[in-house]
């Protein structure tokens, strides 16, 4: 019996992604002046309006409104007909972090309770699921053909979805369905757009051996996508958490990443869990692995560590747990130090996904931990 799984991705111009990028651009600006800045920044955007709100504690002094406008301009919303541009109305409502939360963080504990997940699979060289990887590559290519004027009629908003078929053994067979929606200028004929996107985006991106005569393509299925971005659909920070992580293949604790400094374990512990899972798969101790970390506010160490290798593991979970405890300091302070999380680095992640940049420190493998694991069992 065939098994199908689908994952989606969105471009930088998607309304929720616009908000993610604004929140993280502001965080990066704060960290560039004060690495100890604490932030929980939320952004919402709609037609001709952006509202930035939340809590910060920092010694930095930045021009919040200008950063918002620069971010919108970089994404590509610069023309009046978009009805949302870098000249839109901006309201800033930022307050100081709650002293009750700060007290727990000051004692080097977690900034909140919660559970975070990390995942890795050997399906791709990125150690990410194939459908998810392909969906991201499609939106990246969609942005590229717009910015390079290969398809000059495209606008910033866009989405992709890829469905992959697996055989009975869980091995990838083919791509079953591709969905691609791209915002465009008003005067473009739909047949030209569909032909161009099939040629310059889909078949340019997805390997030919994964496509066949039965692969289904849905390109701008409604036939029209002129008004897009926050002018068409209100955006909000943190609503694309599945596109930020693993495309639905793994669990998600529920907490968003963007706009949060690394004392928030929603972000930092998810990065650490990804690194652990990736190391286990890279060491060939499992074909796929999911790690859950759970924390209590103000408490330094995780209250639980859960390991799931989906019956592909070659070592008992107890051995893996002992290995984790030996090589990883999973306190918020330990994670921040290990992955240099006070460095400004988050704006690009909110655009492209948090586990796709090989230069991210949590994507780099601790060779001592890896070699130790290889020698086990």
PDB file of C-alpha atoms in Angstrom, residues 109-293:
ATOM      1  CA  UNK A 109      16.737  28.914  34.708  1.00  0.00           C
ATOM      2  CA  UNK A 110      14.419  28.474  31.771  1.00  0.00           C
ATOM      3  CA  UNK A 111      12.386  31.509  30.770  1.00  0.00           C
ATOM      4  CA  UNK A 112       9.187  29.447  30.680  1.00  0.00           C
ATOM      5  CA  UNK A 113       7.836  25.937  31.023  1.00  0.00           C
ATOM      6  CA  UNK A 114       7.278  23.877  27.895  1.00  0.00           C
ATOM      7  CA  UNK A 115       8.401  21.003  25.714  1.00  0.00           C
ATOM      8  CA  UNK A 116      10.560  21.300  22.604  1.00  0.00           C
ATOM      9  CA  UNK A 117      11.348  18.796  19.872  1.00  0.00           C
ATOM     10  CA  UNK A 118      14.272  18.173  17.570  1.00  0.00           C
ATOM     11  CA  UNK A 119      14.254  15.800  14.614  1.00  0.00           C
ATOM     12  CA  UNK A 120      16.517  14.378  11.930  1.00  0.00           C
ATOM     13  CA  UNK A 121      16.218  11.770   9.177  1.00  0.00           C
ATOM     14  CA  UNK A 122      18.636  10.281   6.660  1.00  0.00           C
ATOM     15  CA  UNK A 123      16.204  10.924   3.762  1.00  0.00           C
ATOM     16  CA  UNK A 124      18.256  13.905   2.519  1.00  0.00           C
ATOM     17  CA  UNK A 125      21.756  15.339   2.860  1.00  0.00           C
ATOM     18  CA  UNK A 126      20.216  18.082   5.022  1.00  0.00           C
ATOM     19  CA  UNK A 127      18.925  15.417   7.423  1.00  0.00           C
ATOM     20  CA  UNK A 128      15.429  16.745   6.743  1.00  0.00           C
ATOM     21  CA  UNK A 129      12.373  14.979   5.271  1.00  0.00           C
ATOM     22  CA  UNK A 130      12.316  15.032   1.473  1.00  0.00           C
ATOM     23  CA  UNK A 131       8.881  16.627   0.984  1.00  0.00           C
ATOM     24  CA  UNK A 132       9.806  19.390   3.398  1.00  0.00           C
ATOM     25  CA  UNK A 133      13.197  19.951   1.786  1.00  0.00           C
ATOM     26  CA  UNK A 134      11.680  20.136  -1.697  1.00  0.00           C
ATOM     27  CA  UNK A 135       8.915  22.497  -0.582  1.00  0.00           C
ATOM     28  CA  UNK A 136      11.532  24.886   0.824  1.00  0.00           C
ATOM     29  CA  UNK A 137      13.631  24.664  -2.314  1.00  0.00           C
ATOM     30  CA  UNK A 138      10.605  25.567  -4.421  1.00  0.00           C
ATOM     31  CA  UNK A 139       9.896  28.743  -2.445  1.00  0.00           C
ATOM     32  CA  UNK A 140      13.579  29.655  -2.483  1.00  0.00           C
ATOM     33  CA  UNK A 141      13.606  29.278  -6.251  1.00  0.00           C
ATOM     34  CA  UNK A 142      10.364  31.250  -6.531  1.00  0.00           C
ATOM     35  CA  UNK A 143      12.078  34.132  -4.730  1.00  0.00           C
ATOM     36  CA  UNK A 144      15.184  33.768  -6.894  1.00  0.00           C
ATOM     37  CA  UNK A 145      13.361  34.006 -10.233  1.00  0.00           C
ATOM     38  CA  UNK A 146      11.548  37.107  -8.972  1.00  0.00           C
ATOM     39  CA  UNK A 147      14.608  38.889  -7.603  1.00  0.00           C
ATOM     40  CA  UNK A 148      16.719  38.077 -10.686  1.00  0.00           C
ATOM     41  CA  UNK A 149      13.925  39.198 -13.031  1.00  0.00           C
ATOM     42  CA  UNK A 150      13.780  35.788 -14.668  1.00  0.00           C
ATOM     43  CA  UNK A 151      10.035  36.094 -14.102  1.00  0.00           C
ATOM     44  CA  UNK A 152       9.744  39.840 -13.594  1.00  0.00           C
ATOM     45  CA  UNK A 153       5.953  39.803 -13.184  1.00  0.00           C
ATOM     46  CA  UNK A 154       6.086  37.932  -9.872  1.00  0.00           C
ATOM     47  CA  UNK A 155       5.336  39.625  -6.552  1.00  0.00           C
ATOM     48  CA  UNK A 156       6.725  38.674  -3.101  1.00  0.00           C
ATOM     49  CA  UNK A 157       4.018  36.350  -1.729  1.00  0.00           C
ATOM     50  CA  UNK A 158       4.006  32.646  -2.516  1.00  0.00           C
ATOM     51  CA  UNK A 159       3.505  29.122  -1.180  1.00  0.00           C
ATOM     52  CA  UNK A 160       4.491  25.588  -2.096  1.00  0.00           C
ATOM     53  CA  UNK A 161       3.398  22.106  -1.076  1.00  0.00           C
ATOM     54  CA  UNK A 162       4.968  18.783  -2.024  1.00  0.00           C
ATOM     55  CA  UNK A 163       3.511  15.304  -1.562  1.00  0.00           C
ATOM     56  CA  UNK A 164       5.967  12.414  -1.555  1.00  0.00           C
ATOM     57  CA  UNK A 165       5.027   8.759  -2.055  1.00  0.00           C
ATOM     58  CA  UNK A 166       6.722   6.051   0.038  1.00  0.00           C
ATOM     59  CA  UNK A 167       6.736   2.300  -0.503  1.00  0.00           C
ATOM     60  CA  UNK A 168       5.863  -0.326   2.119  1.00  0.00           C
ATOM     61  CA  UNK A 169       9.396  -0.141   3.543  1.00  0.00           C
ATOM     62  CA  UNK A 170       9.211   3.604   4.048  1.00  0.00           C
ATOM     63  CA  UNK A 171      11.526   4.359   1.128  1.00  0.00           C
ATOM     64  CA  UNK A 172      10.870   7.380  -1.081  1.00  0.00           C
ATOM     65  CA  UNK A 173       9.460   6.345  -4.478  1.00  0.00           C
ATOM     66  CA  UNK A 174       8.412   9.529  -6.226  1.00  0.00           C
ATOM     67  CA  UNK A 175       6.825  12.959  -5.961  1.00  0.00           C
ATOM     68  CA  UNK A 176       3.074  12.502  -6.238  1.00  0.00           C
ATOM     69  CA  UNK A 177       1.815  16.107  -6.169  1.00  0.00           C
ATOM     70  CA  UNK A 178       3.239  19.622  -6.372  1.00  0.00           C
ATOM     71  CA  UNK A 179       1.228  22.691  -5.402  1.00  0.00           C
ATOM     72  CA  UNK A 180       2.701  26.112  -6.176  1.00  0.00           C
ATOM     73  CA  UNK A 181       1.021  29.487  -5.762  1.00  0.00           C
ATOM     74  CA  UNK A 182       2.781  32.705  -6.734  1.00  0.00           C
ATOM     75  CA  UNK A 183       1.611  36.297  -6.431  1.00  0.00           C
ATOM     76  CA  UNK A 184       1.787  38.093  -9.765  1.00  0.00           C
ATOM     77  CA  UNK A 185       1.109  41.322 -11.647  1.00  0.00           C
ATOM     78  CA  UNK A 186      -2.424  41.863 -12.862  1.00  0.00           C
ATOM     79  CA  UNK A 187      -1.755  41.680 -16.596  1.00  0.00           C
ATOM     80  CA  UNK A 188      -0.114  38.236 -16.695  1.00  0.00           C
ATOM     81  CA  UNK A 189      -2.041  35.494 -18.480  1.00  0.00           C
ATOM     82  CA  UNK A 190      -2.574  32.458 -16.291  1.00  0.00           C
ATOM     83  CA  UNK A 191      -1.407  29.954 -18.918  1.00  0.00           C
ATOM     84  CA  UNK A 192       1.894  31.791 -19.329  1.00  0.00           C
ATOM     85  CA  UNK A 193       2.378  31.922 -15.566  1.00  0.00           C
ATOM     86  CA  UNK A 194       1.673  28.210 -15.164  1.00  0.00           C
ATOM     87  CA  UNK A 195       4.024  27.305 -18.001  1.00  0.00           C
ATOM     88  CA  UNK A 196       6.785  29.530 -16.641  1.00  0.00           C
ATOM     89  CA  UNK A 197       6.494  28.232 -13.084  1.00  0.00           C
ATOM     90  CA  UNK A 198       6.509  24.625 -14.240  1.00  0.00           C
ATOM     91  CA  UNK A 199       9.652  25.205 -16.304  1.00  0.00           C
ATOM     92  CA  UNK A 200      11.630  27.704 -14.247  1.00  0.00           C
ATOM     93  CA  UNK A 201      10.651  26.656 -10.722  1.00  0.00           C
ATOM     94  CA  UNK A 202       9.216  23.149 -10.393  1.00  0.00           C
ATOM     95  CA  UNK A 203      11.212  21.202 -12.986  1.00  0.00           C
ATOM     96  CA  UNK A 204      14.275  23.334 -12.312  1.00  0.00           C
ATOM     97  CA  UNK A 205      14.142  22.404  -8.620  1.00  0.00           C
ATOM     98  CA  UNK A 206      12.805  18.867  -8.266  1.00  0.00           C
ATOM     99  CA  UNK A 207      15.069  16.085  -9.603  1.00  0.00           C
ATOM    100  CA  UNK A 208      13.664  14.552 -12.788  1.00  0.00           C
ATOM    101  CA  UNK A 209      13.898  11.017 -11.421  1.00  0.00           C
ATOM    102  CA  UNK A 210      11.317  11.921  -8.748  1.00  0.00           C
ATOM    103  CA  UNK A 211       8.790  13.157 -11.314  1.00  0.00           C
ATOM    104  CA  UNK A 212       6.808  10.955 -13.701  1.00  0.00           C
ATOM    105  CA  UNK A 213       3.799  11.082 -16.003  1.00  0.00           C
ATOM    106  CA  UNK A 214       1.461  10.609 -13.044  1.00  0.00           C
ATOM    107  CA  UNK A 215       2.833  13.497 -10.981  1.00  0.00           C
ATOM    108  CA  UNK A 216       0.075  16.064 -10.456  1.00  0.00           C
ATOM    109  CA  UNK A 217       0.727  19.823 -10.673  1.00  0.00           C
ATOM    110  CA  UNK A 218      -1.519  22.508  -9.215  1.00  0.00           C
ATOM    111  CA  UNK A 219      -0.086  25.897 -10.151  1.00  0.00           C
ATOM    112  CA  UNK A 220      -2.055  28.932  -8.940  1.00  0.00           C
ATOM    113  CA  UNK A 221      -5.122  26.686  -8.709  1.00  0.00           C
ATOM    114  CA  UNK A 222      -7.634  29.546  -8.386  1.00  0.00           C
ATOM    115  CA  UNK A 223      -6.184  31.181 -11.494  1.00  0.00           C
ATOM    116  CA  UNK A 224      -5.518  34.572  -9.891  1.00  0.00           C
ATOM    117  CA  UNK A 225      -3.198  35.776  -7.110  1.00  0.00           C
ATOM    118  CA  UNK A 226      -2.720  39.526  -7.616  1.00  0.00           C
ATOM    119  CA  UNK A 227      -3.338  40.865  -4.120  1.00  0.00           C
ATOM    120  CA  UNK A 228      -1.093  39.151  -1.601  1.00  0.00           C
ATOM    121  CA  UNK A 229       0.989  39.639   1.520  1.00  0.00           C
ATOM    122  CA  UNK A 230      -0.450  41.450   4.556  1.00  0.00           C
ATOM    123  CA  UNK A 231      -2.847  43.391   2.299  1.00  0.00           C
ATOM    124  CA  UNK A 232      -4.675  40.160   1.479  1.00  0.00           C
ATOM    125  CA  UNK A 233      -4.314  38.255   4.751  1.00  0.00           C
ATOM    126  CA  UNK A 234      -3.347  39.614   8.153  1.00  0.00           C
ATOM    127  CA  UNK A 235       0.076  38.362   9.251  1.00  0.00           C
ATOM    128  CA  UNK A 236       1.219  37.429  12.735  1.00  0.00           C
ATOM    129  CA  UNK A 237       4.527  36.284  14.205  1.00  0.00           C
ATOM    130  CA  UNK A 238       4.722  32.575  14.970  1.00  0.00           C
ATOM    131  CA  UNK A 239       1.984  31.145  12.767  1.00  0.00           C
ATOM    132  CA  UNK A 240       4.279  29.192  10.451  1.00  0.00           C
ATOM    133  CA  UNK A 241       5.983  27.021  13.079  1.00  0.00           C
ATOM    134  CA  UNK A 242       5.641  23.807  11.047  1.00  0.00           C
ATOM    135  CA  UNK A 243       7.252  25.428   8.012  1.00  0.00           C
ATOM    136  CA  UNK A 244       9.957  26.680  10.381  1.00  0.00           C
ATOM    137  CA  UNK A 245      10.782  23.192  11.640  1.00  0.00           C
ATOM    138  CA  UNK A 246      10.147  19.804   9.969  1.00  0.00           C
ATOM    139  CA  UNK A 247       7.078  20.153   7.788  1.00  0.00           C
ATOM    140  CA  UNK A 248       4.844  18.092  10.065  1.00  0.00           C
ATOM    141  CA  UNK A 249       7.042  14.967  10.144  1.00  0.00           C
ATOM    142  CA  UNK A 250       7.910  15.521  13.806  1.00  0.00           C
ATOM    143  CA  UNK A 251       6.063  16.793  16.849  1.00  0.00           C
ATOM    144  CA  UNK A 252       6.138  20.468  17.749  1.00  0.00           C
ATOM    145  CA  UNK A 253       5.931  21.800  21.280  1.00  0.00           C
ATOM    146  CA  UNK A 254       3.785  24.718  20.198  1.00  0.00           C
ATOM    147  CA  UNK A 255       6.128  27.599  20.946  1.00  0.00           C
ATOM    148  CA  UNK A 256       7.266  29.834  18.100  1.00  0.00           C
ATOM    149  CA  UNK A 257      10.884  30.937  17.579  1.00  0.00           C
ATOM    150  CA  UNK A 258      10.903  34.389  15.999  1.00  0.00           C
ATOM    151  CA  UNK A 259      11.307  37.472  18.148  1.00  0.00           C
ATOM    152  CA  UNK A 260      12.521  35.497  21.169  1.00  0.00           C
ATOM    153  CA  UNK A 261      16.009  35.675  22.643  1.00  0.00           C
ATOM    154  CA  UNK A 262      17.759  32.437  23.579  1.00  0.00           C
ATOM    155  CA  UNK A 263      16.750  32.466  27.251  1.00  0.00           C
ATOM    156  CA  UNK A 264      13.388  31.378  25.851  1.00  0.00           C
ATOM    157  CA  UNK A 265      13.750  27.619  25.608  1.00  0.00           C
ATOM    158  CA  UNK A 266      11.049  27.593  22.936  1.00  0.00           C
ATOM    159  CA  UNK A 267      13.894  28.621  20.671  1.00  0.00           C
ATOM    160  CA  UNK A 268      17.178  27.534  22.238  1.00  0.00           C
ATOM    161  CA  UNK A 269      16.139  24.060  23.409  1.00  0.00           C
ATOM    162  CA  UNK A 270      14.598  23.301  20.003  1.00  0.00           C
ATOM    163  CA  UNK A 271      17.964  24.096  18.422  1.00  0.00           C
ATOM    164  CA  UNK A 272      19.793  21.864  20.905  1.00  0.00           C
ATOM    165  CA  UNK A 273      17.337  19.004  20.380  1.00  0.00           C
ATOM    166  CA  UNK A 274      17.849  19.241  16.607  1.00  0.00           C
ATOM    167  CA  UNK A 275      21.621  19.026  17.078  1.00  0.00           C
ATOM    168  CA  UNK A 276      21.306  15.906  19.230  1.00  0.00           C
ATOM    169  CA  UNK A 277      18.918  14.169  16.824  1.00  0.00           C
ATOM    170  CA  UNK A 278      21.081  15.056  13.824  1.00  0.00           C
ATOM    171  CA  UNK A 279      24.187  13.690  15.536  1.00  0.00           C
ATOM    172  CA  UNK A 280      22.456  10.379  16.288  1.00  0.00           C
ATOM    173  CA  UNK A 281      21.375   9.969  12.655  1.00  0.00           C
ATOM    174  CA  UNK A 282      24.754  11.083  11.313  1.00  0.00           C
ATOM    175  CA  UNK A 283      26.409   8.460  13.512  1.00  0.00           C
ATOM    176  CA  UNK A 284      24.109   5.884  11.868  1.00  0.00           C
ATOM    177  CA  UNK A 285      22.632   4.878  15.208  1.00  0.00           C
ATOM    178  CA  UNK A 286      19.158   5.489  13.755  1.00  0.00           C
ATOM    179  CA  UNK A 287      17.624   6.269  10.391  1.00  0.00           C
ATOM    180  CA  UNK A 288      15.449   8.900  12.019  1.00  0.00           C
ATOM    181  CA  UNK A 289      15.339  10.329  15.502  1.00  0.00           C
ATOM    182  CA  UNK A 290      13.199  12.693  17.540  1.00  0.00           C
ATOM    183  CA  UNK A 291      14.295  14.266  20.817  1.00  0.00           C
ATOM    184  CA  UNK A 292      11.957  15.946  23.279  1.00  0.00           C
ATOM    185  CA  UNK A 293      13.221  18.269  26.012  1.00  0.00           C
TER     186      UNK A 293
END
